[in-house]
mmCIF file of C-alpha atoms in Angstrom:
data_model
loop_
_atom_site.group_PDB
_atom_site.id
_atom_site.type_symbol
_atom_site.label_atom_id
_atom_site.label_comp_id
_atom_site.label_asym_id
_atom_site.label_seq_id
_atom_site.Cartn_x
_atom_site.Cartn_y
_atom_site.Cartn_z
ATOM 1 C CA MET D 1 -0.075 0.256 0.152
ATOM 2 C CA HIS D 2 3.146 2.240 0.430
ATOM 3 C CA TYR D 3 4.276 2.291 -2.912
ATOM 4 C CA LEU D 4 0.818 3.010 -4.256
ATOM 5 C CA ALA D 5 0.244 5.634 -1.815
ATOM 6 C CA ILE D 6 3.324 7.145 -3.491
ATOM 7 C CA THR D 7 2.499 6.562 -6.903
ATOM 8 C CA VAL D 8 -0.529 8.356 -6.798
ATOM 9 C CA ARG D 9 0.713 11.184 -4.380
ATOM 10 C CA CYS D 10 3.270 12.119 -6.936
ATOM 11 C CA ALA D 11 0.500 12.034 -10.015
ATOM 12 C CA ILE D 12 -1.697 13.776 -8.209
ATOM 13 C CA GLY D 13 0.884 15.931 -6.537
ATOM 14 C CA LEU D 14 2.276 17.008 -10.032
ATOM 15 C CA VAL D 15 -1.086 17.404 -11.668
ATOM 16 C CA PHE D 16 -2.279 20.142 -9.257
ATOM 17 C CA LEU D 17 1.563 21.710 -9.011
ATOM 18 C CA ALA D 18 1.447 22.054 -12.505
ATOM 19 C CA SER D 19 -2.324 23.092 -12.398
ATOM 20 C CA THR D 20 -1.456 25.782 -10.259
ATOM 21 C CA VAL D 21 1.724 27.154 -11.723
ATOM 22 C CA GLY D 22 -0.056 27.334 -15.255
ATOM 23 C CA LYS D 23 -2.973 29.222 -14.142
ATOM 24 C CA LEU D 24 -0.301 32.285 -12.138
ATOM 25 C CA ARG D 25 2.266 31.910 -14.716
ATOM 26 C CA GLY D 26 2.843 35.311 -16.957
ATOM 27 C CA ARG D 27 0.518 38.015 -16.727
ATOM 28 C CA GLY D 28 -2.248 36.806 -18.756
ATOM 29 C CA ALA D 29 -2.536 33.289 -17.192
ATOM 30 C CA PHE D 30 -4.696 34.102 -14.262
ATOM 31 C CA PRO D 31 -7.193 36.457 -16.280
ATOM 32 C CA ALA D 32 -7.090 33.904 -19.383
ATOM 33 C CA PHE D 33 -8.279 31.163 -16.486
ATOM 34 C CA VAL D 34 -11.013 33.556 -14.906
ATOM 35 C CA ALA D 35 -12.401 34.200 -18.615
ATOM 36 C CA SER D 36 -12.344 30.224 -18.897
ATOM 37 C CA LEU D 37 -14.544 29.877 -15.972
ATOM 38 C CA ARG D 38 -16.628 32.240 -16.651
ATOM 39 C CA GLY D 39 -17.379 31.007 -20.184
ATOM 40 C CA VAL D 40 -18.104 27.401 -19.036
ATOM 41 C CA GLY D 41 -21.339 29.634 -17.450
ATOM 42 C CA LEU D 42 -21.754 27.662 -14.093
ATOM 43 C CA LEU D 43 -21.248 30.414 -11.616
ATOM 44 C CA PRO D 44 -23.170 34.062 -11.557
ATOM 45 C CA ARG D 45 -20.542 36.398 -12.481
ATOM 46 C CA ARG D 46 -20.000 37.963 -9.865
ATOM 47 C CA LEU D 47 -18.623 34.868 -8.389
ATOM 48 C CA VAL D 48 -16.049 33.528 -10.794
ATOM 49 C CA ARG D 49 -13.295 35.520 -9.884
ATOM 50 C CA PRO D 50 -13.199 34.522 -5.747
ATOM 51 C CA ALA D 51 -14.059 31.212 -7.328
ATOM 52 C CA ALA D 52 -11.093 31.375 -9.526
ATOM 53 C CA ILE D 53 -8.737 32.591 -7.137
ATOM 54 C CA VAL D 54 -10.179 29.865 -4.201
ATOM 55 C CA LEU D 55 -9.803 27.280 -6.915
ATOM 56 C CA VAL D 56 -6.130 27.798 -7.197
ATOM 57 C CA VAL D 57 -5.505 28.333 -3.597
ATOM 58 C CA ALA D 58 -7.024 24.470 -3.174
ATOM 59 C CA GLU D 59 -4.704 23.373 -5.872
ATOM 60 C CA GLY D 60 -2.124 24.843 -4.106
ATOM 61 C CA ALA D 61 -2.363 23.997 -1.114
ATOM 62 C CA LEU D 62 -3.086 20.278 -1.518
ATOM 63 C CA CYS D 63 -0.293 19.699 -3.696
ATOM 64 C CA ALA D 64 1.670 20.816 -0.452
ATOM 65 C CA ALA D 65 0.145 18.718 1.770
ATOM 66 C CA LEU D 66 0.586 15.859 -0.797
ATOM 67 C CA ALA D 67 4.520 16.646 -0.371
ATOM 68 C CA VAL D 68 3.965 15.656 3.659
ATOM 69 C CA PRO D 69 6.025 12.511 4.535
ATOM 70 C CA THR D 70 4.055 10.473 6.613
ATOM 71 C CA GLY D 71 1.031 10.756 8.844
ATOM 72 C CA LEU D 72 -2.412 11.352 7.783
ATOM 73 C CA VAL D 73 -2.061 14.445 5.802
ATOM 74 C CA PRO D 74 -1.637 13.125 2.584
ATOM 75 C CA GLY D 75 -4.383 10.504 3.230
ATOM 76 C CA LEU D 76 -6.850 13.411 3.864
ATOM 77 C CA ALA D 77 -5.081 15.565 0.813
ATOM 78 C CA LEU D 78 -5.959 12.870 -1.637
ATOM 79 C CA ALA D 79 -9.555 12.846 -0.334
ATOM 80 C CA GLY D 80 -9.381 16.170 -0.839
ATOM 81 C CA ALA D 81 -8.123 16.210 -4.074
ATOM 82 C CA ALA D 82 -11.031 13.725 -5.369
ATOM 83 C CA LEU D 83 -13.418 15.807 -3.992
ATOM 84 C CA LEU D 84 -12.195 18.600 -5.684
ATOM 85 C CA LEU D 85 -11.783 16.595 -9.333
ATOM 86 C CA GLY D 86 -14.657 15.197 -8.247
ATOM 87 C CA VAL D 87 -16.734 18.718 -8.625
ATOM 88 C CA PHE D 88 -14.355 19.592 -11.501
ATOM 89 C CA THR D 89 -15.637 16.327 -13.495
ATOM 90 C CA VAL D 90 -19.159 17.668 -12.847
ATOM 91 C CA GLY D 91 -18.793 20.928 -13.697
ATOM 92 C CA VAL D 92 -16.865 20.188 -16.559
ATOM 93 C CA ALA D 93 -19.803 17.632 -17.450
ATOM 94 C CA VAL D 94 -22.464 19.946 -17.454
ATOM 95 C CA ALA D 95 -20.801 22.678 -19.069
ATOM 96 C CA VAL D 96 -19.769 20.042 -21.881
ATOM 97 C CA ARG D 97 -23.677 18.511 -22.100
ATOM 98 C CA ARG D 98 -24.898 22.407 -22.089
ATOM 99 C CA GLY D 99 -22.667 22.635 -25.335
ATOM 100 C CA THR D 100 -20.360 25.402 -24.178
ATOM 101 C CA ALA D 101 -17.456 26.819 -25.999
ATOM 102 C CA SER D 102 -15.583 27.616 -23.023
ATOM 103 C CA THR D 103 -11.413 26.130 -23.084
ATOM 104 C CA CYS D 104 -9.980 23.865 -20.792
ATOM 105 C CA ARG D 105 -7.483 26.371 -18.882
ATOM 106 C CA CYS D 106 -6.943 23.778 -15.840
ATOM 107 C CA PHE D 107 -3.177 23.820 -16.782
ATOM 108 C CA GLY D 108 -3.131 27.255 -18.200
ATOM 109 C CA ALA D 109 -2.122 27.587 -21.557
ATOM 110 C CA SER D 110 -4.536 25.070 -23.281
ATOM 111 C CA THR D 111 -6.707 26.544 -26.012
ATOM 112 C CA GLU D 112 -8.592 23.269 -26.301
ATOM 113 C CA ARG D 113 -12.287 23.701 -26.074
ATOM 114 C CA LEU D 114 -14.418 21.325 -23.077
ATOM 115 C CA GLY D 115 -14.982 18.177 -24.580
ATOM 116 C CA ARG D 116 -15.724 14.417 -23.243
ATOM 117 C CA ARG D 117 -12.170 13.703 -23.312
ATOM 118 C CA HIS D 118 -11.911 16.191 -20.264
ATOM 119 C CA VAL D 119 -14.469 14.424 -18.401
ATOM 120 C CA VAL D 120 -13.038 11.198 -19.062
ATOM 121 C CA ARG D 121 -9.682 12.707 -17.857
ATOM 122 C CA ASN D 122 -11.395 14.118 -14.818
ATOM 123 C CA MET D 123 -13.319 11.163 -14.227
ATOM 124 C CA LEU D 124 -9.935 9.106 -13.919
ATOM 125 C CA LEU D 125 -8.327 11.273 -12.167
ATOM 126 C CA THR D 126 -10.755 10.939 -9.491
ATOM 127 C CA GLY D 127 -10.674 7.785 -8.688
ATOM 128 C CA LEU D 128 -6.894 7.861 -9.276
ATOM 129 C CA ALA D 129 -7.058 9.986 -5.851
ATOM 130 C CA THR D 130 -9.855 8.229 -4.614
ATOM 131 C CA GLY D 131 -8.081 4.961 -4.132
ATOM 132 C CA GLY D 132 -4.913 6.517 -3.296
ATOM 133 C CA ALA D 133 -6.432 8.181 -0.387
ATOM 134 C CA ALA D 134 -7.819 4.284 0.609
ATOM 135 C CA ALA D 135 -3.823 3.149 0.142
ATOM 136 C CA ALA D 136 -2.465 6.276 1.857
ATOM 137 C CA PHE D 137 -4.756 6.043 5.149
ATOM 138 C CA ALA D 138 -3.791 2.282 4.644
ATOM 139 C CA ALA D 139 -0.074 2.973 4.637
ATOM 140 C CA ALA D 140 -0.802 5.338 7.905
ATOM 141 C CA ALA D 141 -2.072 2.368 9.845
ATOM 142 C CA SER D 142 0.844 -0.019 9.238
ATOM 143 C CA PRO D 143 4.599 0.328 9.544
ATOM 144 C CA SER D 144 6.844 1.124 6.829
ATOM 145 C CA GLY D 145 10.189 -0.258 7.828
ATOM 146 C CA SER D 146 10.462 -2.759 5.322
ATOM 147 C CA LEU D 147 10.504 0.174 2.012
ATOM 148 C CA ARG D 148 12.970 -0.333 -0.359
ATOM 149 C CA PRO D 149 14.835 2.704 -2.228
ATOM 150 C CA ALA D 150 14.346 1.153 -5.366
ATOM 151 C CA GLY D 151 10.388 0.520 -4.483
ATOM 152 C CA LEU D 152 10.605 4.341 -3.628
ATOM 153 C CA LEU D 153 11.945 5.451 -7.004
ATOM 154 C CA LEU D 154 9.910 3.384 -8.861
ATOM 155 C CA ALA D 155 6.378 4.037 -7.037
ATOM 156 C CA GLY D 156 7.615 7.769 -7.709
ATOM 157 C CA PHE D 157 8.518 7.651 -10.738
ATOM 158 C CA ALA D 158 5.591 6.176 -12.105
ATOM 159 C CA GLY D 159 3.277 8.573 -10.449
ATOM 160 C CA LEU D 160 5.351 11.613 -11.902
ATOM 161 C CA LEU D 161 4.675 9.606 -15.447
ATOM 162 C CA LEU D 162 1.254 9.621 -15.150
ATOM 163 C CA GLY D 163 1.019 13.341 -13.749
ATOM 164 C CA PHE D 164 2.835 14.136 -16.638
ATOM 165 C CA LEU D 165 0.751 12.405 -19.434
ATOM 166 C CA ALA D 166 -2.250 13.530 -17.511
ATOM 167 C CA THR D 167 -1.288 17.540 -17.585
ATOM 168 C CA ARG D 168 -0.131 16.831 -21.580
ATOM 169 C CA PHE D 169 -3.518 15.638 -22.031
ATOM 170 C CA ASP D 170 -4.587 17.571 -24.683
ATOM 171 C CA ASP D 171 -1.052 18.103 -26.473
ATOM 172 C CA LEU D 172 -1.196 14.039 -26.893
ATOM 173 C CA ALA D 173 -4.837 13.905 -27.890
ATOM 174 C CA ALA D 174 -3.791 16.553 -30.776
ATOM 175 C CA VAL D 175 -1.159 14.461 -31.588
ATOM 176 C CA PHE D 176 -3.155 11.535 -32.242
ATOM 177 C CA ARG D 177 -5.609 13.736 -33.737
ATOM 178 C CA GLY D 178 -3.216 15.011 -36.029
ATOM 179 C CA VAL D 179 -2.152 11.382 -37.186
ATOM 180 C CA GLU D 180 -5.216 10.789 -37.551
ATOM 181 C CA HIS D 181 -6.220 13.495 -39.735
ATOM 182 C CA ASP D 182 -3.063 13.604 -41.666
ATOM 183 C CA PRO D 183 -3.172 12.875 -45.312
ATOM 184 C CA ARG D 184 0.134 12.062 -45.800
ATOM 185 C CA LEU D 185 0.276 9.935 -43.707
ATOM 186 C CA THR D 186 -2.286 7.904 -44.840
ATOM 187 C CA THR D 187 -1.192 8.237 -48.255
ATOM 188 C CA THR D 188 2.414 7.001 -47.137
ATOM 189 C CA PHE D 189 1.050 4.172 -45.635
ATOM 190 C CA ARG D 190 -1.128 2.609 -48.355
ATOM 191 C CA SER D 191 2.057 3.271 -50.563
ATOM 192 C CA HIS D 192 4.446 0.656 -48.302
ATOM 193 C CA ARG D 193 1.381 -1.747 -48.064
#
């Protein structure tokens, strides 16, 4: 359970770190996030900016709490992350269902329009955080004396890789859409068959 908890802590921690930094990097990042949140249309206009501030602070605080090495704090942070990610999932699902044209500024810079893939990504992250919370609480209740450095390194690497893939989700989707729709690749493929 310790290794699983570490993997998930690293993954979710990187997701929230990238999200926080992305929304605060540069002069226009936070206003762009506020505009995208306004475009989702789930909150009254006067509450959008305060909600954006609360979200950024919550993401940063959860990221910091996930870095606490032992005890109940990591489990509580993962439970909080699961709750926040669940809220994001519902919000994005409602926005997609309504057909809003808001962009996904989840990590600050993307101009991708919110879509079903964002709902799926958030569902997967919510499930990961929920499972990680259970693993973290189980790990906190059991001794960690037999943890090996290689296992810790592998768990951390796996978590960072998962977190990286989640944060680069829109870029990866764009690459695969580009390959799928690039006529040069289709022609090249047919000529080599």
